[in-house]
Structure formats: C-alpha cells, structure tokens
Amino acid sequence: MSNPAQRTAATDQAYHAIRSDILSGTLKEGERITEQRMAENLGLSRTPVREAISKLIHEGFVERGTGYTTRVAHFEDEELEQMFQIRKLLESYGAARAAEFATDEQVEHLKELSAEMSAHTPPKSQSDYKIISAANEKFHRTIMEAARSPRLSALISMAVNVGMVARMYHLYSDEDLIRSAAHHHEITDAIAARSPEWAASVMSSHLLAAASMAARAGQRKVPAAF
Amino acid sequence: MSNPAQRTAATDQAYHAIRSDILSGTLKEGERITEQRMAENLGLSRTPVREAISKLIHEGFVERGTGYTTRVAHFEDEELEQMFQIRKLLESYGAARAAEFATDEQVEHLKELSAEMSAHTPPKSQSDYKIISAANEKFHRTIMEAARSPRLSALISMAVNVGMVARMYHLYSDEDLIRSAAHHHEITDAIAARSPEWAASVMSSHLLAAASMAARAGQRKVPAAF
DNA sequence: CTATAGTATTTTGCATACAAAAATCAAACG
DNA sequence: CGTTTGATTTTTGTATGCAAAATACTATAG
C-alpha cells in the first residue's frame, strides 16, 4: 500500500493481533474470518496474514470448514478432556526427563516463572490473567526444552491446543489458581531435586486437576475470556 | 515455469515430497534446504513449498537455525528410545480407551486380524511377511479408531511415521513374531473383555518388547512394532 | 598463508496479480 | 412460499516481483 520498509515482522504482528482478538472476544467463537479482511484491518498484505492463520489453525485457535469457510474454532468439552489426558501422558514423561537433564539455568528460569505466577495469584485484574497465562505457557515450554527431546516437544505442541487452554483459563477459580501455582513450585522443586518420579507425579496431578476443571467448566456457558 | 494454475493441491504435494525425501534419506540429516531449490525440483513456485516447510518445521522434521539456514532436523540415536517410550504411553492409552468404546464389529475385526496374523506366523515366505505387516498395520489402526479420539490418532500416526518406514522385516526373529502374535491375541481378548487396564498393560508390554528388539538391533534400523 | 574487509550472490519476507473453487445472491419455477 | 438453478462476487491457492537480511566469495593487508 504505502509502507515499503516495514522491518517489524509482519507475520508476528498479524499472528498476535488475531490471536489477541480471539482471546479478547472481539472475534467470537464460530465467527468467519477471511485473509483479505484481516489484512485490510492490519494494513498488511494477505501473505503474512495467511501464514499467521496457518499457525493459528495448527494451534487450534482457528479451524477450516469445508471449502472457503475459515472460522474461529469452537471446541467440544470432550475434546478438552481428551487433550488434558494426552498432555498428562506426554508432559509427565517430559517432566521426568527434565528432572534428569535440565541445566541449572533452566531450573533457575523455572523458579523465576513460578515466582512470577505466584506474585500475580490470585489475579486482581485482566492483566494479571494475561501475565499468569503467559508465564504458564512459558513454564511448560521450558520444561519440555529441558527434557531434551525435540520429538517429544513436537508431539506435545501438536497435542496441545493452545487456544483451548488460553480460553479456558478464566474459568479457574482463585483456589484453582492458587493450587496451580503451588503445583508449579513443586514441579520446579522436584526438577531441582533431580527426582524424575516426583516431577512426573506432580505434573500428572497438575494436569488431572486441569482436566477436572475442564470437565466442570462444561456445565457453564463461556462468556469469552480476557 | 509453464504450469498454468495447477489445481492439484501443490502444498500437499510439496509437503509429502519433502517429507518423503527426509524419511527415505534422500535429504540427509542436517542438510540445508532452500525454498527455491525445492520449488525448482518440484516444478512449483516458492509459495506452496514455503507453506509445506512451515508445516514440517512445526512437526519437527525440519529446523531453522539462526538467519537463513534451514536444515533437515537432526535425528539423535537416542531418539529411537524416546520414540518407543512415547508410543508406549500413547498406544497404551489408546488400547485402554478401545476397551471402553470398541463396537462389537470392531472387536470382531480385531479377532479376524489376529487370526490372520497367527495363520502366517512364523512366516515362511516374503508374502507371509507382507500379509503380517498389512494385518498388523490394520490391527493398530482399528484399535485407534475404536479409541474414538481423533487427536490421539493423529498423534500416534505421527509418532509412528517419524523415521519409521517399512523396512523392518528382518529385525524380528521367529520367536519375536510368535510372541508378537500372542500379544495381539491378548490385546484383542482384553478389549473384548472390556478391561482397559488389561489392554493397556499388554500393549505396554508389546511396545517395550519392540523397544528392546530395536535396542538389540543396534543403532541402524528402526523396526515397526508388530 | 591467514585473517579481514568489502563486494557479490543467495535466501527469505512481504506485496501483488490472477485463476479456480466456493459462497452469495437472484430469478425462475414448482 | 419454498426450492432450485444460474450468474455474480468473494475467497482462497498459487505464481511472481522486489527489497532487505544473511551468506558466500574475493581481494587485499598483515
């Protein structure tokens, strides 16, 4: 259009913008989205928007129907339950390996992330939710890196529908979040103590608790999160 | 080049071609790949190749280094072990769910497949191997379908496909294959008996045995689990 | 001969163009 | 009034062009 030398990664910009719109509810569940409209709104061309959408599809924020219909993903409660079960299997294993292979720097990083989450728990504002959510994501990713198994990481990233997780976060009660924070601390300690079984066990509890919350949340209606 | 608007999914074509080249070894581990060269080889433009590569990166077949270096992901020897551990986790869970959700028709089908495999075990000819292999594949797929979890199915098929092409015939001794056939029968019985724990337990044994064979076979080839 | 600086060549990221598939709309028909 | 069919407009998939970043190459200095 008129912006030739844009050196700020357009794909990232599109990705975050759309993702944010989905999480904020600006784009509602089931709403149809098109590359062109998104591109126009952002003042970008279709190419980076297209790539961003591909990524969002892979992560489960967006889904393609038959033909040219692309819409904000809506997910079944059953799927959410399944996802947590699978995560439990894979991430427990990952945590055990992390206890074995994590570097001191990674352990330190986990401590920082745990502390950050605790500092904002229970959350008092929307921004607290965002901070917790982001730190949580990074926490789990750091553990998987520490597990030193690219294949495992790839599988988990396929298994985990980030969109589902992010959108259900606001369904956690304060008690849930406090316990979650405690779990993070305990997982960190288990890894620091180099105890694979302990780490796996706590991770398992952590995700079973999450699965239970997911099931419980199925009763209520979701008013589109933060 | 001179190809007017090909309507046969170019992205899929590129994806499968590159993936296949990686699995077959045509593209070696650590080898650098560029969009342009891939596109030229396939007679496509960069765009679909680019998308295919993005997908492959996300799935862990390809990795980006710093800058413009994109190369075939390095496949550690140790990852073989990981692969079986992961498969053990996922397929045991799948077997448990199958015990819960399989239809009578599916149970019947599993019985037929087990019987067919037994009838050709130990194999006396190359065609016996092929029959066993085909029945084995169908057996596992049927269990997966019976598990009623598309996400799980997708993950397992990924885990199995990664680096595990069908050139594993000679790694199994007759004793191995006899035991494998016994496992299949027992898994079928466990599912027929609607016992998730039994099914999961036998499946676990089944894959641990396969892992052990893989370790015994050395660092070179990767067997599929019969 | 090695190291380094400067240049030339790749390689990617983004924008744009165009054709085919799909969706939308409208008119004809029951 | 509802349904179907045909034309019109979106919308996507793919190709292509271009500029900037990164790599490879070359020549020069030490």
GROMACS .gro file of N, CA, C and O in nm, chain B residues 48-163:
model
  464
  274PRO      N    1   0.382  -2.254  -0.224
  274PRO     CA    2   0.338  -2.378  -0.159
  274PRO      C    3   0.452  -2.450  -0.089
  274PRO      O    4   0.430  -2.512   0.016
  275VAL      N    5   0.572  -2.440  -0.145
  275VAL     CA    6   0.687  -2.503  -0.080
  275VAL      C    7   0.712  -2.439   0.055
  275VAL      O    8   0.738  -2.507   0.155
  276ARG      N    9   0.697  -2.310   0.056
  276ARG     CA   10   0.716  -2.236   0.181
  276ARG      C   11   0.617  -2.284   0.288
  276ARG      O   12   0.653  -2.308   0.402
  277GLU      N   13   0.494  -2.299   0.248
  277GLU     CA   14   0.392  -2.346   0.343
  277GLU      C   15   0.422  -2.487   0.390
  277GLU      O   16   0.405  -2.519   0.509
  278ALA      N   17   0.463  -2.570   0.297
  278ALA     CA   18   0.496  -2.708   0.334
  278ALA      C   19   0.609  -2.711   0.436
  278ALA      O   20   0.603  -2.784   0.535
  279ILE      N   21   0.709  -2.629   0.413
  279ILE     CA   22   0.823  -2.627   0.504
  279ILE      C   23   0.781  -2.577   0.642
  279ILE      O   24   0.825  -2.629   0.744
  280SER      N   25   0.696  -2.477   0.644
  280SER     CA   26   0.645  -2.429   0.773
  280SER      C   27   0.583  -2.543   0.852
  280SER      O   28   0.606  -2.559   0.972
  281LYS      N   29   0.504  -2.620   0.782
  281LYS     CA   30   0.437  -2.732   0.847
  281LYS      C   31   0.540  -2.834   0.897
  281LYS      O   32   0.529  -2.883   1.010
  282LEU      N   33   0.637  -2.862   0.814
  282LEU     CA   34   0.739  -2.960   0.852
  282LEU      C   35   0.822  -2.911   0.969
  282LEU      O   36   0.865  -2.991   1.053
  283ILE      N   37   0.844  -2.782   0.975
  283ILE     CA   38   0.915  -2.726   1.089
  283ILE      C   39   0.833  -2.747   1.216
  283ILE      O   40   0.884  -2.792   1.318
  284HIS      N   41   0.706  -2.719   1.204
  284HIS     CA   42   0.620  -2.734   1.321
  284HIS      C   43   0.615  -2.879   1.367
  284HIS      O   44   0.601  -2.907   1.486
  285GLU      N   45   0.626  -2.970   1.273
  285GLU     CA   46   0.618  -3.111   1.308
  285GLU      C   47   0.752  -3.170   1.348
  285GLU      O   48   0.761  -3.288   1.383
  286GLY      N   49   0.856  -3.089   1.337
  286GLY     CA   50   0.986  -3.134   1.383
  286GLY      C   51   1.070  -3.208   1.281
  286GLY      O   52   1.173  -3.265   1.316
  287PHE      N   53   1.030  -3.208   1.156
  287PHE     CA   54   1.110  -3.273   1.054
  287PHE      C   55   1.223  -3.181   1.007
  287PHE      O   56   1.326  -3.226   0.961
  288VAL      N   57   1.196  -3.054   1.017
  288VAL     CA   58   1.289  -2.953   0.967
  288VAL      C   59   1.310  -2.851   1.077
  288VAL      O   60   1.223  -2.831   1.161
  289GLU      N   61   1.428  -2.789   1.078
  289GLU     CA   62   1.451  -2.688   1.181
  289GLU      C   63   1.525  -2.568   1.124
  289GLU      O   64   1.605  -2.581   1.033
  290ARG      N   65   1.494  -2.452   1.178
  290ARG     CA   66   1.560  -2.331   1.136
  290ARG      C   67   1.671  -2.298   1.233
  290ARG      O   68   1.652  -2.301   1.353
  291GLY      N   69   1.787  -2.268   1.175
  291GLY     CA   70   1.896  -2.221   1.257
  291GLY      C   71   1.888  -2.070   1.267
  291GLY      O   72   1.784  -2.011   1.243
  292THR      N   73   1.999  -2.005   1.298
  292THR     CA   74   2.000  -1.860   1.301
  292THR      C   75   2.006  -1.811   1.157
  292THR      O   76   2.072  -1.871   1.073
  293GLY      N   77   1.938  -1.706   1.128
  293GLY     CA   78   1.945  -1.648   0.995
  293GLY      C   79   1.870  -1.726   0.890
  293GLY      O   80   1.758  -1.771   0.913
  294TYR      N   81   1.933  -1.746   0.776
  294TYR     CA   82   1.866  -1.809   0.664
  294TYR      C   83   1.897  -1.958   0.649
  294TYR      O   84   1.881  -2.014   0.542
  295THR      N   85   1.948  -2.016   0.751
  295THR     CA   86   1.980  -2.158   0.740
  295THR      C   87   1.863  -2.243   0.787
  295THR      O   88   1.821  -2.235   0.902
  296THR      N   89   1.812  -2.323   0.697
  296THR     CA   90   1.704  -2.416   0.727
  296THR      C   91   1.754  -2.555   0.689
  296THR      O   92   1.800  -2.575   0.577
  297ARG      N   93   1.748  -2.647   0.784
  297ARG     CA   94   1.803  -2.778   0.752
  297ARG      C   95   1.716  -2.891   0.804
  297ARG      O   96   1.632  -2.872   0.891
  298VAL      N   97   1.740  -3.008   0.750
  298VAL     CA   98   1.669  -3.127   0.793
  298VAL      C   99   1.706  -3.153   0.939
  298VAL      O  100   1.823  -3.150   0.975
  299ALA      N  101   1.604  -3.175   1.019
  299ALA     CA  102   1.626  -3.191   1.163
  299ALA      C  103   1.718  -3.308   1.192
  299ALA      O  104   1.715  -3.411   1.126
  300HIS      N  105   1.801  -3.286   1.290
  300HIS     CA  106   1.895  -3.387   1.330
  300HIS      C  107   1.823  -3.493   1.413
  300HIS      O  108   1.752  -3.462   1.507
  301PHE      N  109   1.843  -3.618   1.376
  301PHE     CA  110   1.774  -3.727   1.442
  301PHE      C  111   1.873  -3.803   1.529
  301PHE      O  112   1.949  -3.885   1.481
  302GLU      N  113   1.871  -3.775   1.657
  302GLU     CA  114   1.963  -3.840   1.751
  302GLU      C  115   1.934  -3.990   1.761
  302GLU      O  116   1.820  -4.033   1.751
  303ASP      N  117   2.038  -4.064   1.783
  303ASP     CA  118   2.021  -4.207   1.803
  303ASP      C  119   1.933  -4.234   1.925
  303ASP      O  120   1.851  -4.325   1.926
  304GLU      N  121   1.953  -4.151   2.024
  304GLU     CA  122   1.880  -4.171   2.148
  304GLU      C  123   1.730  -4.152   2.128
  304GLU      O  124   1.650  -4.201   2.205
  305GLU      N  125   1.697  -4.081   2.021
  305GLU     CA  126   1.555  -4.054   1.998
  305GLU      C  127   1.476  -4.179   1.966
  305GLU      O  128   1.355  -4.183   1.984
  306LEU      N  129   1.544  -4.279   1.921
  306LEU     CA  130   1.478  -4.406   1.893
  306LEU      C  131   1.413  -4.459   2.021
  306LEU      O  132   1.296  -4.498   2.022
  307GLU      N  133   1.491  -4.457   2.124
  307GLU     CA  134   1.441  -4.499   2.255
  307GLU      C  135   1.319  -4.416   2.295
  307GLU      O  136   1.215  -4.468   2.336
  308GLN      N  137   1.334  -4.284   2.279
  308GLN     CA  138   1.224  -4.192   2.310
  308GLN      C  139   1.097  -4.230   2.237
  308GLN      O  140   0.988  -4.229   2.292
  309MET      N  141   1.118  -4.258   2.110
  309MET     CA  142   1.003  -4.289   2.025
  309MET      C  143   0.922  -4.403   2.081
  309MET      O  144   0.799  -4.396   2.087
  310PHE      N  145   0.989  -4.505   2.126
  310PHE     CA  146   0.916  -4.618   2.180
  310PHE      C  147   0.853  -4.585   2.314
  310PHE      O  148   0.742  -4.632   2.346
  311GLN      N  149   0.919  -4.506   2.391
  311GLN     CA  150   0.860  -4.463   2.519
  311GLN      C  151   0.731  -4.387   2.493
  311GLN      O  152   0.629  -4.409   2.559
  312ILE      N  153   0.739  -4.296   2.398
  312ILE     CA  154   0.622  -4.214   2.367
  312ILE      C  155   0.509  -4.299   2.309
  312ILE      O  156   0.392  -4.286   2.347
  313ARG      N  157   0.546  -4.387   2.219
  313ARG     CA  158   0.444  -4.476   2.162
  313ARG      C  159   0.381  -4.560   2.270
  313ARG      O  160   0.260  -4.586   2.269
  314LYS      N  161   0.463  -4.605   2.361
  314LYS     CA  162   0.410  -4.686   2.471
  314LYS      C  163   0.303  -4.608   2.547
  314LYS      O  164   0.194  -4.659   2.572
  315LEU      N  165   0.333  -4.484   2.579
  315LEU     CA  166   0.238  -4.401   2.652
  315LEU      C  167   0.108  -4.386   2.573
  315LEU      O  168  -0.002  -4.409   2.625
  316LEU      N  169   0.123  -4.345   2.448
  316LEU     CA  170   0.004  -4.311   2.369
  316LEU      C  171  -0.078  -4.434   2.332
  316LEU      O  172  -0.201  -4.434   2.343
  317GLU      N  173  -0.011  -4.537   2.288
  317GLU     CA  174  -0.087  -4.653   2.241
  317GLU      C  175  -0.147  -4.732   2.356
  317GLU      O  176  -0.252  -4.796   2.339
  318SER      N  177  -0.084  -4.731   2.470
  318SER     CA  178  -0.145  -4.796   2.586
  318SER      C  179  -0.275  -4.725   2.622
  318SER      O  180  -0.377  -4.789   2.650
  319TYR      N  181  -0.268  -4.596   2.621
  319TYR     CA  182  -0.387  -4.517   2.648
  319TYR      C  183  -0.495  -4.545   2.544
  319TYR      O  184  -0.614  -4.563   2.577
  320GLY      N  185  -0.454  -4.552   2.419
  320GLY     CA  186  -0.548  -4.584   2.312
  320GLY      C  187  -0.611  -4.720   2.331
  320GLY      O  188  -0.732  -4.737   2.312
  321ALA      N  189  -0.532  -4.817   2.371
  321ALA     CA  190  -0.585  -4.952   2.393
  321ALA      C  191  -0.687  -4.951   2.507
  321ALA      O  192  -0.792  -5.016   2.499
  322ALA      N  193  -0.656  -4.874   2.610
  322ALA     CA  194  -0.749  -4.865   2.723
  322ALA      C  195  -0.883  -4.807   2.678
  322ALA      O  196  -0.990  -4.859   2.711
  323ARG      N  197  -0.875  -4.702   2.600
  323ARG     CA  198  -0.999  -4.642   2.550
  323ARG      C  199  -1.073  -4.735   2.456
  323ARG      O  200  -1.197  -4.739   2.455
  324ALA      N  201  -0.997  -4.809   2.378
  324ALA     CA  202  -1.060  -4.904   2.287
  324ALA      C  203  -1.139  -5.009   2.366
  324ALA      O  204  -1.250  -5.048   2.326
  325ALA      N  205  -1.083  -5.051   2.477
  325ALA     CA  206  -1.153  -5.150   2.560
  325ALA      C  207  -1.285  -5.093   2.609
  325ALA      O  208  -1.382  -5.166   2.633
  326GLU      N  209  -1.288  -4.963   2.621
  326GLU     CA  210  -1.409  -4.899   2.671
  326GLU      C  211  -1.511  -4.873   2.561
  326GLU      O  212  -1.631  -4.887   2.581
  327PHE      N  213  -1.461  -4.836   2.443
  327PHE     CA  214  -1.552  -4.783   2.341
  327PHE      C  215  -1.567  -4.868   2.215
  327PHE      O  216  -1.647  -4.834   2.127
  328ALA      N  217  -1.491  -4.973   2.202
  328ALA     CA  218  -1.497  -5.051   2.078
  328ALA      C  219  -1.636  -5.109   2.054
  328ALA      O  220  -1.704  -5.154   2.148
  329THR      N  221  -1.680  -5.106   1.930
  329THR     CA  222  -1.807  -5.170   1.896
  329THR      C  223  -1.784  -5.320   1.879
  329THR      O  224  -1.669  -5.366   1.865
  330ASP      N  225  -1.891  -5.396   1.879
  330ASP     CA  226  -1.877  -5.541   1.861
  330ASP      C  227  -1.814  -5.572   1.726
  330ASP      O  228  -1.736  -5.667   1.713
  331GLU      N  229  -1.850  -5.494   1.627
  331GLU     CA  230  -1.793  -5.515   1.494
  331GLU      C  231  -1.641  -5.496   1.498
  331GLU      O  232  -1.566  -5.571   1.435
  332GLN      N  233  -1.598  -5.395   1.570
  332GLN     CA  234  -1.454  -5.369   1.576
  332GLN      C  235  -1.382  -5.481   1.650
  332GLN      O  236  -1.274  -5.524   1.609
  333VAL      N  237  -1.442  -5.531   1.756
  333VAL     CA  238  -1.382  -5.643   1.828
  333VAL      C  239  -1.371  -5.764   1.736
  333VAL      O  240  -1.267  -5.832   1.731
  334GLU      N  241  -1.478  -5.785   1.660
  334GLU     CA  242  -1.478  -5.898   1.566
  334GLU      C  243  -1.366  -5.881   1.463
  334GLU      O  244  -1.294  -5.976   1.430
  335HIS      N  245  -1.351  -5.761   1.417
  335HIS     CA  246  -1.247  -5.732   1.319
  335HIS      C  247  -1.109  -5.758   1.377
  335HIS      O  248  -1.021  -5.814   1.311
  336LEU      N  249  -1.088  -5.719   1.500
  336LEU     CA  250  -0.959  -5.743   1.565
  336LEU      C  251  -0.931  -5.893   1.576
  336LEU      O  252  -0.818  -5.938   1.556
  337LYS      N  253  -1.035  -5.969   1.606
  337LYS     CA  254  -1.019  -6.114   1.616
  337LYS      C  255  -0.975  -6.172   1.481
  337LYS      O  256  -0.885  -6.256   1.473
  338GLU      N  257  -1.041  -6.126   1.376
  338GLU     CA  258  -1.005  -6.173   1.243
  338GLU      C  259  -0.860  -6.141   1.209
  338GLU      O  260  -0.787  -6.226   1.157
  339LEU      N  261  -0.822  -6.020   1.240
  339LEU     CA  262  -0.685  -5.979   1.208
  339LEU      C  263  -0.582  -6.058   1.288
  339LEU      O  264  -0.479  -6.099   1.236
  340SER      N  265  -0.611  -6.078   1.415
  340SER     CA  266  -0.520  -6.158   1.498
  340SER      C  267  -0.507  -6.299   1.441
  340SER      O  268  -0.395  -6.353   1.432
  341ALA      N  269  -0.621  -6.356   1.404
  341ALA     CA  270  -0.620  -6.491   1.349
  341ALA      C  271  -0.539  -6.497   1.220
  341ALA      O  272  -0.459  -6.589   1.199
  342GLU      N  273  -0.558  -6.396   1.138
  342GLU     CA  274  -0.485  -6.393   1.011
  342GLU      C  275  -0.334  -6.388   1.035
  342GLU      O  276  -0.256  -6.454   0.967
  343MET      N  277  -0.295  -6.308   1.130
  343MET     CA  278  -0.152  -6.296   1.159
  343MET      C  279  -0.096  -6.428   1.213
  343MET      O  280   0.011  -6.473   1.172
  344SER      N  281  -0.172  -6.490   1.302
  344SER     CA  282  -0.127  -6.618   1.358
  344SER      C  283  -0.112  -6.723   1.249
  344SER      O  284  -0.017  -6.803   1.250
  345ALA      N  285  -0.205  -6.721   1.157
  345ALA     CA  286  -0.204  -6.821   1.050
  345ALA      C  287  -0.077  -6.814   0.966
  345ALA      O  288  -0.037  -6.912   0.905
  346HIS      N  289  -0.015  -6.697   0.964
  346HIS     CA  290   0.105  -6.681   0.882
  346HIS      C  291   0.232  -6.668   0.966
  346HIS      O  292   0.336  -6.626   0.915
  347THR      N  293   0.220  -6.701   1.095
  347THR     CA  294   0.336  -6.689   1.183
  347THR      C  295   0.378  -6.827   1.232
  347THR      O  296   0.293  -6.905   1.276
  348PRO      N  297   0.507  -6.860   1.229
  348PRO     CA  298   0.612  -6.777   1.170
  348PRO      C  299   0.606  -6.777   1.018
  348PRO      O  300   0.564  -6.876   0.959
  349PRO      N  301   0.648  -6.669   0.958
  349PRO     CA  302   0.637  -6.654   0.814
  349PRO      C  303   0.732  -6.747   0.738
  349PRO      O  304   0.846  -6.767   0.781
  350LYS      N  305   0.684  -6.800   0.630
  350LYS     CA  306   0.766  -6.892   0.551
  350LYS      C  307   0.809  -6.831   0.418
  350LYS      O  308   0.889  -6.888   0.346
  351SER      N  309   0.751  -6.718   0.387
  351SER     CA  310   0.785  -6.655   0.260
  351SER      C  311   0.774  -6.504   0.272
  351SER      O  312   0.725  -6.451   0.372
  352GLN      N  313   0.818  -6.441   0.167
  352GLN     CA  314   0.812  -6.295   0.164
  352GLN      C  315   0.668  -6.247   0.168
  352GLN      O  316   0.636  -6.145   0.230
  353SER      N  317   0.580  -6.323   0.105
  353SER     CA  318   0.440  -6.280   0.103
  353SER      C  319   0.378  -6.294   0.242
  353SER      O  320   0.289  -6.219   0.279
  354ASP      N  321   0.427  -6.392   0.319
  354ASP     CA  322   0.380  -6.403   0.458
  354ASP      C  323   0.415  -6.276   0.536
  354ASP      O  324   0.335  -6.224   0.612
  355TYR      N  325   0.536  -6.229   0.514
  355TYR     CA  326   0.577  -6.105   0.580
  355TYR      C  327   0.483  -5.991   0.546
  355TYR      O  328   0.442  -5.913   0.632
  356LYS      N  329   0.452  -5.984   0.419
  356LYS     CA  330   0.367  -5.874   0.376
  356LYS      C  331   0.229  -5.883   0.436
  356LYS      O  332   0.169  -5.783   0.476
  357ILE      N  333   0.177  -6.005   0.442
  357ILE     CA  334   0.044  -6.025   0.500
  357ILE      C  335   0.045  -5.986   0.647
  357ILE      O  336  -0.043  -5.914   0.694
  358ILE      N  337   0.148  -6.032   0.717
  358ILE     CA  338   0.159  -5.998   0.859
  358ILE      C  339   0.168  -5.847   0.877
  358ILE      O  340   0.100  -5.787   0.961
  359SER      N  341   0.253  -5.788   0.796
  359SER     CA  342   0.273  -5.643   0.806
  359SER      C  343   0.143  -5.567   0.783
  359SER      O  344   0.108  -5.476   0.859
  360ALA      N  345   0.072  -5.607   0.679
  360ALA     CA  346  -0.053  -5.538   0.646
  360ALA      C  347  -0.156  -5.557   0.757
  360ALA      O  348  -0.223  -5.462   0.799
  361ALA      N  349  -0.167  -5.680   0.805
  361ALA     CA  350  -0.264  -5.708   0.911
  361ALA      C  351  -0.228  -5.633   1.039
  361ALA      O  352  -0.314  -5.579   1.108
  362ASN      N  353  -0.099  -5.629   1.066
  362ASN     CA  354  -0.051  -5.556   1.183
  362ASN      C  355  -0.090  -5.409   1.177
  362ASN      O  356  -0.143  -5.353   1.273
  363GLU      N  357  -0.066  -5.353   1.062
  363GLU     CA  358  -0.098  -5.212   1.045
  363GLU      C  359  -0.248  -5.188   1.067
  363GLU      O  360  -0.289  -5.096   1.137
  364LYS      N  361  -0.326  -5.275   1.008
  364LYS     CA  362  -0.470  -5.260   1.019
  364LYS      C  363  -0.518  -5.283   1.163
  364LYS      O  364  -0.611  -5.218   1.210
  365PHE      N  365  -0.450  -5.374   1.230
  365PHE     CA  366  -0.483  -5.403   1.369
  365PHE      C  367  -0.468  -5.276   1.454
  365PHE      O  368  -0.560  -5.236   1.526
  366HIS      N  369  -0.353  -5.215   1.442
  366HIS     CA  370  -0.329  -5.094   1.521
  366HIS      C  371  -0.424  -4.981   1.482
  366HIS      O  372  -0.471  -4.907   1.568
  367ARG      N  373  -0.452  -4.973   1.354
  367ARG     CA  374  -0.542  -4.866   1.310
  367ARG      C  375  -0.683  -4.889   1.363
  367ARG      O  376  -0.753  -4.795   1.400
  368THR      N  377  -0.722  -5.013   1.365
  368THR     CA  378  -0.856  -5.044   1.416
  368THR      C  379  -0.868  -5.010   1.564
  368THR      O  380  -0.970  -4.954   1.608
  369ILE      N  381  -0.766  -5.040   1.639
  369ILE     CA  382  -0.768  -5.004   1.781
  369ILE      C  383  -0.780  -4.853   1.796
  369ILE      O  384  -0.856  -4.803   1.878
  370MET      N  385  -0.705  -4.785   1.712
  370MET     CA  386  -0.708  -4.639   1.719
  370MET      C  387  -0.846  -4.584   1.688
  370MET      O  388  -0.893  -4.494   1.755
  371GLU      N  389  -0.908  -4.642   1.588
  371GLU     CA  390  -1.044  -4.598   1.556
  371GLU      C  391  -1.137  -4.627   1.671
  371GLU      O  392  -1.223  -4.547   1.707
  372ALA      N  393  -1.118  -4.742   1.731
  372ALA     CA  394  -1.204  -4.782   1.842
  372ALA      C  395  -1.185  -4.691   1.963
  372ALA      O  396  -1.275  -4.677   2.046
  373ALA      N  397  -1.070  -4.629   1.971
  373ALA     CA  398  -1.042  -4.541   2.085
  373ALA      C  399  -1.122  -4.412   2.078
  373ALA      O  400  -1.135  -4.339   2.176
  374ARG      N  401  -1.176  -4.382   1.960
  374ARG     CA  402  -1.260  -4.264   1.942
  374ARG      C  403  -1.195  -4.135   1.993
  374ARG      O  404  -1.255  -4.063   2.072
  375SER      N  405  -1.077  -4.110   1.947
  375SER     CA  406  -1.012  -3.983   1.981
  375SER      C  407  -0.925  -3.940   1.865
  375SER      O  408  -0.810  -3.980   1.853
  376PRO      N  409  -0.982  -3.858   1.779
  376PRO     CA  410  -0.910  -3.815   1.658
  376PRO      C  411  -0.774  -3.754   1.691
  376PRO      O  412  -0.677  -3.776   1.617
  377ARG      N  413  -0.770  -3.681   1.799
  377ARG     CA  414  -0.644  -3.616   1.835
  377ARG      C  415  -0.538  -3.720   1.867
  377ARG      O  416  -0.424  -3.711   1.824
  378LEU      N  417  -0.578  -3.820   1.941
  378LEU     CA  418  -0.486  -3.927   1.975
  378LEU      C  419  -0.440  -4.000   1.849
  378LEU      O  420  -0.322  -4.030   1.832
  379SER      N  421  -0.532  -4.028   1.762
  379SER     CA  422  -0.498  -4.098   1.638
  379SER      C  423  -0.395  -4.019   1.558
  379SER      O  424  -0.297  -4.075   1.509
  380ALA      N  425  -0.418  -3.892   1.546
  380ALA     CA  426  -0.327  -3.807   1.470
  380ALA      C  427  -0.187  -3.810   1.531
  380ALA      O  428  -0.087  -3.823   1.460
  381LEU      N  429  -0.181  -3.802   1.660
  381LEU     CA  430  -0.052  -3.801   1.729
  381LEU      C  431   0.022  -3.932   1.709
  381LEU      O  432   0.141  -3.934   1.680
  382ILE      N  433  -0.048  -4.041   1.726
  382ILE     CA  434   0.018  -4.170   1.714
  382ILE      C  435   0.067  -4.192   1.572
  382ILE      O  436   0.179  -4.238   1.550
  383SER      N  437  -0.015  -4.157   1.476
  383SER     CA  438   0.029  -4.178   1.338
  383SER      C  439   0.153  -4.096   1.310
  383SER      O  440   0.239  -4.135   1.232
  384MET      N  441   0.163  -3.981   1.374
  384MET     CA  442   0.285  -3.901   1.360
  384MET      C  443   0.403  -3.969   1.423
  384MET      O  444   0.508  -3.986   1.363
  385ALA      N  445   0.384  -4.011   1.545
  385ALA     CA  446   0.493  -4.074   1.619
  385ALA      C  447   0.542  -4.198   1.546
  385ALA      O  448   0.661  -4.225   1.542
  386VAL      N  449   0.450  -4.270   1.489
  386VAL     CA  450   0.486  -4.393   1.419
  386VAL      C  451   0.555  -4.362   1.288
  386VAL      O  452   0.654  -4.424   1.253
  387ASN      N  453   0.506  -4.263   1.219
  387ASN     CA  454   0.561  -4.233   1.087
  387ASN      C  455   0.701  -4.174   1.093
  387ASN      O  456   0.781  -4.199   1.005
  388VAL      N  457   0.724  -4.098   1.195
  388VAL     CA  458   0.852  -4.030   1.203
  388VAL      C  459   0.968  -4.128   1.205
  388VAL      O  460   0.989  -4.199   1.300
  389GLY      N  461   1.041  -4.130   1.097
  389GLY     CA  462   1.160  -4.212   1.091
  389GLY      C  463   1.135  -4.361   1.090
  389GLY      O  464   1.227  -4.440   1.096
   0.00000   0.00000   0.00000
